[in-house]
Amino acid sequence: MTFHAKFSGYADPALHAMGLYIGGKWQSGSGITVLDPSTGNLLAEVADAAIEDAQRAVDAADAAAAGWRATPPRQRSEILRRWYQLMTQHAEELATLIALENGKALADARGEVAYAAEFFRWYAEEATRIPGEFRHTPSGSHNILVDHEPIGIAVLITPWNFPAAMATRKIGPALAAGCTVILKPASETPLTAYAMARLGEEAGVPPGVVNVLTTSNPGGITNAMLADPRVRKLSFTGSTGVGRVLLAEAAKSVVSCSMELGGNAPFIVFDDADLEAALDGAMIAKMRNAGEACTAANRFYVQAGIHDAFVAGLTARMKSLKIGPGYDPETQCGPMITQNAVRKIDRLVSEALAAGARATTGGKPLTENGYFYPPTVLENVPVNASIAREEIFGPVAPVYKFESDDEAIRLANNTEYGLAAYIYSRDLKRAMKVGKRIETGMLGINRGLMSDPAAPFGGVKHSGLGREGGVTGILEFMEPKYYAVDY
Ligand code: NAP
């Protein structure tokens, strides 16, 4: 791994990890360049794993598996707890790394580190509460004993938008369950993953229990690992398109899959909502990570009576945001991850404008260096525009006017996705009644933020399979074993 001088000046040298992490050993290399999205300049170059490296990672995870499975839950718990503490101690350096390689504003990066570390604390606690079951058969013929065993070696694939939290949300429950893992972070943001692996080493994670690989050949490497009969779990967070490809690949070896995929969250504001609260919630739901979140509000459905006041309030708030590099402490809206991301946002906004939408602020990419798109509000957007169907993944808030509850529900459900949704109303009964009819895995009622390590995170429809976090998250990494017992 090579560090660019600018990067070395920002990051704590203790977290300058040395490339592929396999079987407790660091293997330096090059081939994958990491860019600063606020300038397009080189930050660092990391190793590019080949298929043989992935096979060595599976060997290492296999060699460590029996020992880790036999490690008492209390001991596994204490290692996770130490990892949580080390992440908390190094929170500022980790947040700087995230702001550098991902571009998000430091405040968002700090929030991510705290959220990410909480998964280790939560699963340190859950490691000691692995459930079992005892039942009598209705016929009285025998007894039913259900144990939960670690599922086996898990391959974990994560996206660039939460480089710390998407990794800990998988590693925490996997290690708590007794599984060994191979993490493949996104190529845009590998530095955070390697820095966290360094802290894991310091926390006492035994060699081979956590392995980390970066690669320019994610398909080839993943297919090779899924074809190895020792790999029994794939936990993926990323786009629905790649998720579909991986589900098909995993089917060949009948590997258990957890899929956290794309979203297209509706944000519904009823006439009876508290306007200021709805605007506060809208800013969080839209602008956390500058809109680069799977739970980001993608479609604002606002009832006719409150519509104009909402658009005016949202426009004023979006206009006031300071744009800049994530690592500048003044920044509130950082760059997008790549130039391609800016192009996609530009296409969606241009198509909406051509179809009759009006931008009350923003509406065009910024022309300075780096991958910037300004906070944008669109009104009068046609409900069938491509911006209503595709994930925007940027700081653009399209607002649509509706009249009745039934119309809001119909519009909200008019998508292949079903990850997150938001409702603002002072009438809780109405919000709950509408919420019951929204096809979603998660629903924020009078809240713009729902992520919490103690809650089950995940979607319905094409947004995924399974849940991460909460008390059930650990079961994604376990197999129930039924003992029919007669005595
Ligand atoms: P992506 O393109 O699907 O990539 C995600 C990860 O998959 C990266 O590590 C990527 O590696 C890897 N990958 C790409 N092609 C692969 C293949 N053929 N085989 C194996 N791995 C492959 O998604 P992204 O653009 O990074 O992330 C944004 C997406 O993630 C959005 O759709 C967002 O909604 C979703 N997301 C969902 C959740 C959730 O919890 N539901 C959370 C966060 C993000 P490379 O980087 O090397 O290409």
mmCIF file of C-alpha atoms and ligand atoms in Angstrom, residues 157-162 166 169 184-188 215-216 218-220 222-223 236-240 242-243 245-246 259-263 293-295 391 393 419 457-458 463 468, ligand 1:
data_model
loop_
_atom_site.group_PDB
_atom_site.id
_atom_site.type_symbol
_atom_site.label_atom_id
_atom_site.label_comp_id
_atom_site.label_asym_id
_atom_site.label_seq_id
_atom_site.Cartn_x
_atom_site.Cartn_y
_atom_site.Cartn_z
ATOM 1 C CA ILE A 157 -19.153 -7.676 0.537
ATOM 2 C CA THR A 158 -19.707 -4.013 1.354
ATOM 3 C CA PRO A 159 -20.374 -0.741 -0.538
ATOM 4 C CA TRP A 160 -18.524 2.578 -0.419
ATOM 5 C CA ASN A 161 -21.266 4.735 1.090
ATOM 6 C CA PHE A 162 -20.764 3.552 4.707
ATOM 7 C CA MET A 166 -21.590 -1.746 6.541
ATOM 8 C CA ARG A 169 -22.909 -4.589 10.748
ATOM 9 C CA LYS A 184 -14.282 -7.489 0.507
ATOM 10 C CA PRO A 185 -14.746 -3.734 0.869
ATOM 11 C CA ALA A 186 -15.626 -1.445 -2.045
ATOM 12 C CA SER A 187 -12.668 -0.424 -4.220
ATOM 13 C CA GLU A 188 -13.384 3.306 -3.710
ATOM 14 C CA THR A 215 -9.612 -6.514 -5.704
ATOM 15 C CA SER A 216 -10.251 -5.129 -9.151
ATOM 16 C CA PRO A 218 -14.814 -8.644 -7.549
ATOM 17 C CA GLY A 219 -16.849 -11.036 -9.716
ATOM 18 C CA GLY A 220 -14.009 -13.523 -10.295
ATOM 19 C CA THR A 222 -16.373 -13.853 -5.275
ATOM 20 C CA ASN A 223 -17.317 -16.636 -7.676
ATOM 21 C CA PHE A 236 -23.885 -8.564 0.580
ATOM 22 C CA THR A 237 -24.731 -4.862 0.777
ATOM 23 C CA GLY A 238 -24.846 -2.971 -2.491
ATOM 24 C CA SER A 239 -26.941 -2.423 -5.573
ATOM 25 C CA THR A 240 -29.898 -4.598 -6.529
ATOM 26 C CA VAL A 242 -25.113 -6.861 -8.357
ATOM 27 C CA GLY A 243 -27.256 -8.564 -5.690
ATOM 28 C CA VAL A 245 -25.968 -11.611 -10.039
ATOM 29 C CA LEU A 246 -24.625 -12.833 -6.680
ATOM 30 C CA MET A 259 -28.935 -9.190 0.738
ATOM 31 C CA GLU A 260 -29.131 -5.501 1.702
ATOM 32 C CA LEU A 261 -29.904 -3.843 -1.629
ATOM 33 C CA GLY A 262 -31.105 -0.598 -3.147
ATOM 34 C CA GLY A 263 -33.935 1.654 -2.017
ATOM 35 C CA ALA A 293 -27.617 6.449 1.554
ATOM 36 C CA CYS A 294 -29.848 3.481 0.731
ATOM 37 C CA THR A 295 -32.433 4.858 3.180
ATOM 38 C CA GLU A 391 -32.144 5.715 -6.823
ATOM 39 C CA PHE A 393 -28.024 8.735 -4.512
ATOM 40 C CA LEU A 419 -36.372 -0.612 2.012
ATOM 41 C CA PHE A 457 -32.443 -3.312 9.219
ATOM 42 C CA GLY A 458 -33.535 -4.576 5.815
ATOM 43 C CA SER A 463 -34.522 -4.237 -1.612
ATOM 44 C CA GLU A 468 -29.019 -6.978 9.866
HETATM 45 P P1 NAP B 1 -22.329 -2.030 -5.950
HETATM 46 O O1 NAP B 1 -21.809 -1.506 -7.220
HETATM 47 O O2 NAP B 1 -23.368 -3.096 -6.002
HETATM 48 O O3 NAP B 1 -21.047 -2.536 -5.135
HETATM 49 C C1 NAP B 1 -21.142 -3.054 -3.835
HETATM 50 C C2 NAP B 1 -19.995 -4.008 -3.580
HETATM 51 O O4 NAP B 1 -20.115 -5.113 -4.480
HETATM 52 C C3 NAP B 1 -18.620 -3.416 -3.815
HETATM 53 O O5 NAP B 1 -17.728 -3.953 -2.863
HETATM 54 C C4 NAP B 1 -18.289 -3.920 -5.212
HETATM 55 O O6 NAP B 1 -16.896 -4.035 -5.452
HETATM 56 C C5 NAP B 1 -18.890 -5.298 -5.162
HETATM 57 N N1 NAP B 1 -19.169 -5.889 -6.469
HETATM 58 C C6 NAP B 1 -19.452 -5.274 -7.643
HETATM 59 N N2 NAP B 1 -19.668 -6.193 -8.605
HETATM 60 C C7 NAP B 1 -19.498 -7.409 -8.031
HETATM 61 C C8 NAP B 1 -19.590 -8.753 -8.498
HETATM 62 N N3 NAP B 1 -19.897 -9.058 -9.760
HETATM 63 N N4 NAP B 1 -19.354 -9.741 -7.621
HETATM 64 C C9 NAP B 1 -19.051 -9.474 -6.345
HETATM 65 N N5 NAP B 1 -18.962 -8.228 -5.829
HETATM 66 C C10 NAP B 1 -19.201 -7.207 -6.670
HETATM 67 O O7 NAP B 1 -22.962 -0.902 -5.034
HETATM 68 P P2 NAP B 1 -22.318 0.490 -4.622
HETATM 69 O O8 NAP B 1 -22.451 1.408 -5.775
HETATM 70 O O9 NAP B 1 -20.986 0.284 -4.015
HETATM 71 O O10 NAP B 1 -23.288 0.923 -3.431
HETATM 72 C C11 NAP B 1 -24.466 1.623 -3.626
HETATM 73 C C12 NAP B 1 -25.650 0.680 -3.561
HETATM 74 O O11 NAP B 1 -25.669 0.012 -2.313
HETATM 75 C C13 NAP B 1 -26.958 1.414 -3.649
HETATM 76 O O12 NAP B 1 -27.840 0.713 -4.478
HETATM 77 C C14 NAP B 1 -27.458 1.397 -2.206
HETATM 78 O O13 NAP B 1 -28.851 1.532 -2.071
HETATM 79 C C15 NAP B 1 -26.965 0.087 -1.736
HETATM 80 N N6 NAP B 1 -26.884 0.052 -0.268
HETATM 81 C C16 NAP B 1 -27.789 -0.698 0.410
HETATM 82 C C17 NAP B 1 -27.763 -0.734 1.789
HETATM 83 C C18 NAP B 1 -28.755 -1.545 2.573
HETATM 84 O O14 NAP B 1 -28.514 -1.767 3.745
HETATM 85 N N7 NAP B 1 -29.845 -2.006 1.975
HETATM 86 C C19 NAP B 1 -26.789 -0.001 2.475
HETATM 87 C C20 NAP B 1 -25.875 0.758 1.752
HETATM 88 C C21 NAP B 1 -25.926 0.763 0.366
HETATM 89 P P3 NAP B 1 -16.088 -2.895 -6.246
HETATM 90 O O15 NAP B 1 -16.171 -1.682 -5.400
HETATM 91 O O16 NAP B 1 -14.721 -3.444 -6.314
HETATM 92 O O17 NAP B 1 -16.763 -2.740 -7.564
#
